[in-house]
CSV table of N, CA and C in Angstrom, one decimal:
chain,number,residue,atom,x,y,z
A,106,MET,N,31.6,-1.2,-29.0
A,106,MET,CA,32.6,-1.1,-30.1
A,106,MET,C,33.9,-0.6,-29.5
A,107,GLU,N,35.0,-1.1,-30.1
A,107,GLU,CA,36.3,-0.7,-29.6
A,107,GLU,C,37.1,-0.1,-30.7
A,108,PHE,N,37.9,0.9,-30.4
A,108,PHE,CA,38.8,1.6,-31.3
A,108,PHE,C,40.2,1.7,-30.7
A,109,PHE,N,41.2,1.4,-31.5
A,109,PHE,CA,42.6,1.4,-31.0
A,109,PHE,C,43.5,2.2,-31.9
A,110,ALA,N,44.5,2.8,-31.4
A,110,ALA,CA,45.6,3.4,-32.2
A,110,ALA,C,46.8,3.5,-31.3
A,111,THR,N,48.0,3.4,-31.9
A,111,THR,CA,49.2,3.6,-31.1
A,111,THR,C,50.0,4.7,-31.6
A,112,ALA,N,50.3,5.7,-30.7
A,112,ALA,CA,51.2,6.8,-31.0
A,112,ALA,C,52.6,6.3,-30.9
A,113,GLN,N,53.5,6.6,-31.8
A,113,GLN,CA,54.9,6.1,-31.8
A,113,GLN,C,55.8,6.7,-30.8
A,114,CYS,N,55.2,7.5,-29.9
A,114,CYS,CA,56.0,8.1,-28.8
A,114,CYS,C,55.9,7.2,-27.6
A,115,ARG,N,57.1,7.0,-26.9
A,115,ARG,CA,57.1,6.1,-25.8
A,115,ARG,C,57.2,6.9,-24.5
A,116,PHE,N,56.2,6.8,-23.6
A,116,PHE,CA,56.2,7.5,-22.4
A,116,PHE,C,56.1,6.4,-21.2
A,117,THR,N,56.6,6.8,-20.1
A,117,THR,CA,56.4,5.9,-18.9
A,117,THR,C,55.0,6.1,-18.4
A,118,PRO,N,54.5,5.1,-17.7
A,118,PRO,CA,53.2,5.3,-17.1
A,118,PRO,C,53.1,6.5,-16.2
A,119,ASP,N,54.2,6.8,-15.4
A,119,ASP,CA,54.2,8.0,-14.5
A,119,ASP,C,54.1,9.3,-15.3
A,120,HIS,N,54.8,9.3,-16.5
A,120,HIS,CA,54.8,10.5,-17.3
A,120,HIS,C,53.3,10.7,-17.8
A,121,ILE,N,52.7,9.7,-18.3
A,121,ILE,CA,51.3,9.8,-18.8
A,121,ILE,C,50.4,10.3,-17.6
A,122,GLN,N,50.5,9.7,-16.5
A,122,GLN,CA,49.7,10.0,-15.3
A,122,GLN,C,49.9,11.5,-14.9
A,123,ASP,N,51.1,11.9,-14.9
A,123,ASP,CA,51.5,13.3,-14.5
A,123,ASP,C,51.1,14.4,-15.5
A,124,GLN,N,51.2,14.0,-16.8
A,124,GLN,CA,51.0,15.0,-17.8
A,124,GLN,C,49.6,15.1,-18.4
A,125,VAL,N,49.0,13.9,-18.6
A,125,VAL,CA,47.7,13.9,-19.3
A,125,VAL,C,46.6,14.1,-18.2
A,126,THR,N,46.4,15.4,-17.9
A,126,THR,CA,45.5,15.8,-16.8
A,126,THR,C,44.2,16.5,-17.5
A,127,GLY,N,43.2,16.6,-16.7
A,127,GLY,CA,42.0,17.3,-17.1
A,127,GLY,C,42.2,18.7,-17.7
A,128,PRO,N,42.9,19.5,-16.9
A,128,PRO,CA,43.1,20.9,-17.4
A,128,PRO,C,43.9,21.0,-18.7
A,129,ARG,N,44.6,19.9,-19.0
A,129,ARG,CA,45.5,19.9,-20.2
A,129,ARG,C,44.9,19.2,-21.4
A,130,LEU,N,43.7,18.7,-21.3
A,130,LEU,CA,43.1,17.9,-22.4
A,130,LEU,C,43.2,18.6,-23.8
A,131,THR,N,42.9,19.9,-23.8
A,131,THR,CA,43.0,20.6,-25.2
A,131,THR,C,44.4,20.5,-25.8
A,132,GLU,N,45.4,20.4,-25.0
A,132,GLU,CA,46.8,20.3,-25.5
A,132,GLU,C,47.0,19.0,-26.2
A,133,PHE,N,46.3,18.0,-25.8
A,133,PHE,CA,46.6,16.6,-26.3
A,133,PHE,C,45.6,16.2,-27.4
A,134,CYS,N,44.5,16.8,-27.4
A,134,CYS,CA,43.4,16.3,-28.4
A,134,CYS,C,42.7,17.5,-29.0
A,135,ALA,N,42.8,17.7,-30.3
A,135,ALA,CA,42.2,18.8,-31.0
A,135,ALA,C,40.7,18.6,-31.0
A,136,SER,N,40.2,17.4,-30.8
A,136,SER,CA,38.7,17.2,-30.7
A,136,SER,C,38.1,17.8,-29.5
A,137,ILE,N,38.9,18.1,-28.5
A,137,ILE,CA,38.4,18.7,-27.2
A,137,ILE,C,38.7,20.2,-27.3
A,138,ASP,N,37.6,21.0,-27.6
A,138,ASP,CA,37.8,22.4,-27.8
A,138,ASP,C,38.1,23.2,-26.6
A,139,ARG,N,37.4,22.9,-25.4
A,139,ARG,CA,37.6,23.7,-24.2
A,139,ARG,C,37.4,22.8,-23.0
A,140,VAL,N,38.2,23.1,-22.0
A,140,VAL,CA,37.9,22.6,-20.6
A,140,VAL,C,37.2,23.7,-19.9
A,141,LEU,N,35.9,23.5,-19.7
A,141,LEU,CA,35.0,24.5,-19.1
A,141,LEU,C,35.3,24.7,-17.6
A,142,GLU,N,35.5,23.6,-16.9
A,142,GLU,CA,35.8,23.6,-15.5
A,142,GLU,C,36.6,22.3,-15.2
A,143,TRP,N,37.4,22.3,-14.1
A,143,TRP,CA,38.0,21.1,-13.6
A,143,TRP,C,38.3,21.2,-12.1
A,144,SER,N,38.0,20.1,-11.4
A,144,SER,CA,38.2,20.0,-10.0
A,144,SER,C,39.4,19.0,-9.8
A,145,ASP,N,40.5,19.5,-9.3
A,145,ASP,CA,41.7,18.6,-9.1
A,145,ASP,C,41.3,17.6,-8.0
A,146,ALA,N,40.5,18.1,-7.0
A,146,ALA,CA,40.2,17.2,-5.9
A,146,ALA,C,39.3,16.0,-6.3
A,147,GLN,N,38.5,16.2,-7.3
A,147,GLN,CA,37.6,15.2,-7.8
A,147,GLN,C,38.2,14.5,-9.0
A,148,ASP,N,39.2,15.1,-9.6
A,148,ASP,CA,39.7,14.7,-10.9
A,148,ASP,C,38.6,14.5,-11.9
A,149,ALA,N,37.8,15.6,-12.0
A,149,ALA,CA,36.6,15.6,-12.9
A,149,ALA,C,36.3,17.0,-13.3
A,150,GLY,N,35.6,17.1,-14.4
A,150,GLY,CA,35.2,18.5,-14.8
A,150,GLY,C,34.2,18.4,-15.9
A,151,GLU,N,34.3,19.4,-16.7
A,151,GLU,CA,33.3,19.5,-17.9
A,151,GLU,C,34.1,20.1,-19.1
A,152,VAL,N,33.9,19.4,-20.2
A,152,VAL,CA,34.6,19.8,-21.5
A,152,VAL,C,33.5,20.1,-22.6
A,153,TYR,N,34.0,20.8,-23.6
A,153,TYR,CA,33.2,21.0,-24.8
A,153,TYR,C,34.1,20.3,-25.9
A,154,CYS,N,33.5,19.3,-26.6
A,154,CYS,CA,34.3,18.5,-27.6
A,154,CYS,C,33.4,18.4,-28.8
A,155,LEU,N,33.9,17.6,-29.8
A,155,LEU,CA,33.2,17.5,-31.0
A,155,LEU,C,31.8,17.0,-30.9
A,156,TRP,N,31.4,16.3,-29.8
A,156,TRP,CA,30.1,15.8,-29.6
A,156,TRP,C,29.2,16.7,-28.8
A,157,GLY,N,29.8,17.8,-28.3
A,157,GLY,CA,29.0,18.8,-27.4
A,157,GLY,C,29.7,18.9,-26.0
A,158,GLN,N,28.9,19.3,-25.1
A,158,GLN,CA,29.3,19.5,-23.7
A,158,GLN,C,29.1,18.3,-22.8
A,159,PHE,N,30.1,17.9,-22.1
A,159,PHE,CA,30.0,16.7,-21.3
A,159,PHE,C,30.8,16.8,-20.0
A,160,ARG,N,30.3,16.1,-19.0
A,160,ARG,CA,31.1,15.9,-17.8
A,160,ARG,C,32.1,14.9,-18.1
A,161,VAL,N,33.3,15.0,-17.5
A,161,VAL,CA,34.4,14.0,-17.8
A,161,VAL,C,35.0,13.7,-16.5
A,162,ARG,N,35.4,12.4,-16.3
A,162,ARG,CA,36.1,12.0,-15.1
A,162,ARG,C,37.4,11.4,-15.6
A,163,ARG,N,38.5,11.6,-14.8
A,163,ARG,CA,39.8,11.0,-15.0
A,163,ARG,C,40.2,10.1,-13.9
A,164,GLU,N,40.8,9.0,-14.2
A,164,GLU,CA,41.3,8.1,-13.1
A,164,GLU,C,42.6,7.5,-13.6
A,165,ARG,N,43.5,7.4,-12.6
A,165,ARG,CA,44.8,6.7,-12.8
A,165,ARG,C,44.5,5.2,-12.9
A,166,ILE,N,45.1,4.6,-13.9
A,166,ILE,CA,45.0,3.1,-14.0
A,166,ILE,C,46.4,2.6,-14.2
A,167,ARG,N,46.5,1.3,-14.2
A,167,ARG,CA,47.7,0.7,-14.4
A,167,ARG,C,48.3,1.1,-15.8
A,168,ASP,N,49.5,1.7,-15.8
A,168,ASP,CA,50.2,2.1,-17.0
A,168,ASP,C,49.6,3.3,-17.7
A,169,GLY,N,48.7,4.1,-17.1
A,169,GLY,CA,48.2,5.3,-17.7
A,169,GLY,C,47.0,5.9,-17.0
A,170,VAL,N,46.1,6.4,-17.8
A,170,VAL,CA,44.9,7.1,-17.3
A,170,VAL,C,43.7,6.7,-18.1
A,171,ARG,N,42.5,6.8,-17.5
A,171,ARG,CA,41.2,6.5,-18.2
A,171,ARG,C,40.4,7.7,-18.0
A,172,PHE,N,39.7,8.1,-19.1
A,172,PHE,CA,38.7,9.2,-19.0
A,172,PHE,C,37.3,8.6,-19.4
A,173,THR,N,36.3,9.0,-18.7
A,173,THR,CA,34.9,8.6,-19.0
A,173,THR,C,34.0,9.8,-19.1
A,174,LEU,N,33.0,9.7,-19.9
A,174,LEU,CA,32.0,10.7,-20.1
A,174,LEU,C,30.7,10.0,-19.5
A,175,PRO,N,30.5,10.2,-18.2
A,175,PRO,CA,29.4,9.5,-17.5
A,175,PRO,C,28.0,9.8,-18.1
A,176,GLY,N,27.8,11.0,-18.6
A,176,GLY,CA,26.5,11.4,-19.1
A,176,GLY,C,26.3,11.1,-20.6
A,177,CYS,N,27.3,10.5,-21.3
A,177,CYS,CA,27.3,10.2,-22.7
A,177,CYS,C,26.3,9.1,-23.0
A,178,PRO,N,25.4,9.3,-23.9
A,178,PRO,CA,24.4,8.2,-24.2
A,178,PRO,C,25.1,6.9,-24.7
A,179,ASN,N,26.3,7.0,-25.2
A,179,ASN,CA,27.1,5.9,-25.7
A,179,ASN,C,28.1,5.4,-24.7
A,180,ALA,N,28.1,5.9,-23.5
A,180,ALA,CA,29.1,5.6,-22.4
A,180,ALA,C,30.5,5.6,-22.9
A,181,LEU,N,30.9,6.6,-23.7
A,181,LEU,CA,32.2,6.7,-24.3
A,181,LEU,C,33.3,6.8,-23.2
A,182,ALA,N,34.3,6.0,-23.3
A,182,ALA,CA,35.5,6.0,-22.4
A,182,ALA,C,36.7,5.8,-23.2
A,183,TRP,N,37.9,6.4,-22.8
A,183,TRP,CA,39.1,6.1,-23.5
A,183,TRP,C,40.3,6.1,-22.5
A,184,THR,N,41.3,5.3,-22.8
A,184,THR,CA,42.5,5.2,-22.0
A,184,THR,C,43.7,5.5,-22.8
A,185,ILE,N,44.7,6.1,-22.1
A,185,ILE,CA,46.0,6.4,-22.7
A,185,ILE,C,47.0,5.6,-21.8
A,186,THR,N,47.6,4.6,-22.4
A,186,THR,CA,48.5,3.8,-21.6
A,186,THR,C,49.9,3.6,-22.3
A,187,ALA,N,50.9,3.3,-21.5
A,187,ALA,CA,52.2,3.0,-22.0
A,187,ALA,C,52.3,1.6,-22.4
A,188,THR,N,52.9,1.3,-23.5
A,188,THR,CA,53.1,-0.1,-24.0
A,188,THR,C,54.5,-0.1,-24.6
A,189,PRO,N,55.1,-1.3,-24.7
A,189,PRO,CA,56.4,-1.4,-25.3
A,189,PRO,C,56.5,-0.8,-26.8
A,190,GLU,N,55.3,-0.9,-27.5
A,190,GLU,CA,55.3,-0.4,-28.8
A,190,GLU,C,55.1,1.1,-29.0
A,191,GLY,N,54.6,1.8,-27.9
A,191,GLY,CA,54.4,3.2,-27.9
A,191,GLY,C,53.3,3.5,-26.9
A,192,THR,N,52.5,4.6,-27.2
A,192,THR,CA,51.4,5.0,-26.3
A,192,THR,C,50.1,4.6,-27.0
A,193,LEU,N,49.4,3.7,-26.3
A,193,LEU,CA,48.2,3.1,-26.8
A,193,LEU,C,47.0,4.0,-26.4
A,194,ILE,N,46.2,4.3,-27.4
A,194,ILE,CA,44.9,5.0,-27.2
A,194,ILE,C,43.8,4.0,-27.5
A,195,HIS,N,42.9,3.7,-26.5
A,195,HIS,CA,41.9,2.7,-26.6
A,195,HIS,C,40.6,3.4,-26.3
A,196,CYS,N,39.6,3.4,-27.1
A,196,CYS,CA,38.3,4.0,-26.9
A,196,CYS,C,37.2,3.0,-27.0
A,197,THR,N,36.2,3.1,-26.2
A,197,THR,CA,35.0,2.2,-26.3
A,197,THR,C,33.7,2.9,-26.2
A,198,ILE,N,32.7,2.3,-26.8
A,198,ILE,CA,31.3,2.8,-26.5
A,198,ILE,C,30.5,1.5,-26.2
A,199,ASN,N,29.3,1.7,-25.7
A,199,ASN,CA,28.5,0.6,-25.3
A,199,ASN,C,27.5,0.1,-26.3
A,200,ARG,N,27.9,0.1,-27.6
A,200,ARG,CA,27.1,-0.3,-28.7
A,200,ARG,C,27.9,-1.3,-29.6
A,201,CYS,N,27.2,-2.2,-30.2
A,201,CYS,CA,27.9,-3.2,-31.1
A,201,CYS,C,28.0,-2.6,-32.5
A,202,GLU,N,27.2,-1.6,-32.8
A,202,GLU,CA,27.2,-0.9,-34.1
A,202,GLU,C,26.6,0.4,-33.9
A,203,HIS,N,27.0,1.3,-34.9
A,203,HIS,CA,26.5,2.7,-34.7
A,203,HIS,C,26.5,3.3,-36.1
A,204,GLU,N,25.9,4.5,-36.2
A,204,GLU,CA,25.9,5.3,-37.5
A,204,GLU,C,27.3,5.5,-38.0
A,205,PRO,N,27.5,5.4,-39.3
A,205,PRO,CA,28.8,5.6,-39.9
A,205,PRO,C,29.4,7.0,-39.5
A,206,ASP,N,28.6,8.0,-39.4
A,206,ASP,CA,29.1,9.4,-39.1
A,206,ASP,C,29.7,9.4,-37.7
A,207,PHE,N,29.0,8.7,-36.8
A,207,PHE,CA,29.5,8.7,-35.4
A,207,PHE,C,30.8,7.9,-35.3
A,208,ILE,N,30.8,6.8,-36.0
A,208,ILE,CA,32.1,6.0,-36.0
A,208,ILE,C,33.2,6.8,-36.5
A,209,GLU,N,33.0,7.5,-37.6
A,209,GLU,CA,34.0,8.4,-38.2
A,209,GLU,C,34.5,9.4,-37.2
A,210,SER,N,33.6,10.0,-36.4
A,210,SER,CA,33.9,11.0,-35.4
A,210,SER,C,34.8,10.4,-34.3
A,211,ILE,N,34.5,9.1,-33.9
A,211,ILE,CA,35.4,8.5,-32.9
A,211,ILE,C,36.8,8.2,-33.5
A,212,GLU,N,36.8,7.8,-34.7
A,212,GLU,CA,38.1,7.6,-35.4
A,212,GLU,C,38.9,8.9,-35.5
A,213,GLU,N,38.2,10.0,-35.7
A,213,GLU,CA,38.9,11.3,-35.7
A,213,GLU,C,39.4,11.7,-34.3
A,214,PHE,N,38.6,11.4,-33.3
A,214,PHE,CA,39.0,11.6,-31.9
A,214,PHE,C,40.2,10.9,-31.6
A,215,ILE,N,40.3,9.6,-31.9
A,215,ILE,CA,41.5,8.8,-31.7
A,215,ILE,C,42.7,9.3,-32.5
A,216,ALA,N,42.5,9.7,-33.7
A,216,ALA,CA,43.6,10.2,-34.5
A,216,ALA,C,44.1,11.5,-33.9
A,217,ASP,N,43.2,12.3,-33.3
A,217,ASP,CA,43.7,13.6,-32.7
A,217,ASP,C,44.5,13.2,-31.4
A,218,TRP,N,44.2,12.2,-30.7
A,218,TRP,CA,45.0,11.8,-29.6
A,218,TRP,C,46.4,11.3,-30.0
A,219,VAL,N,46.4,10.6,-31.1
A,219,VAL,CA,47.7,10.1,-31.7
A,219,VAL,C,48.6,11.3,-32.0
A,220,GLN,N,48.0,12.3,-32.6
A,220,GLN,CA,48.7,13.5,-33.0
A,220,GLN,C,49.2,14.3,-31.8
A,221,GLY,N,48.4,14.3,-30.7
A,221,GLY,CA,48.7,15.1,-29.5
A,221,GLY,C,49.7,14.5,-28.7
């Protein structure tokens, strides 16, 4: 499943890559409660979020950044990228359908990124 939203703020890809870092995740997304640890060398760490505690990896991609939760049973991943229309938040899971409550939680997660 895929989820999209566009924040009306326009940032350059360099700005997103420089500012949206692992240690700062709680500043950008209210659904991420705490960054428990982060390794700048590995660009990975551990967070506590609305779904519980997960390892998270960050990578620079064209026009932004991608975060993945490698241990997540739904293989949740999201990207933050610069577009002409604003800043695009794109989230995916490896299921074609899911429980309505979980879908709502992903929509809340995306909305929190738009606010952040």
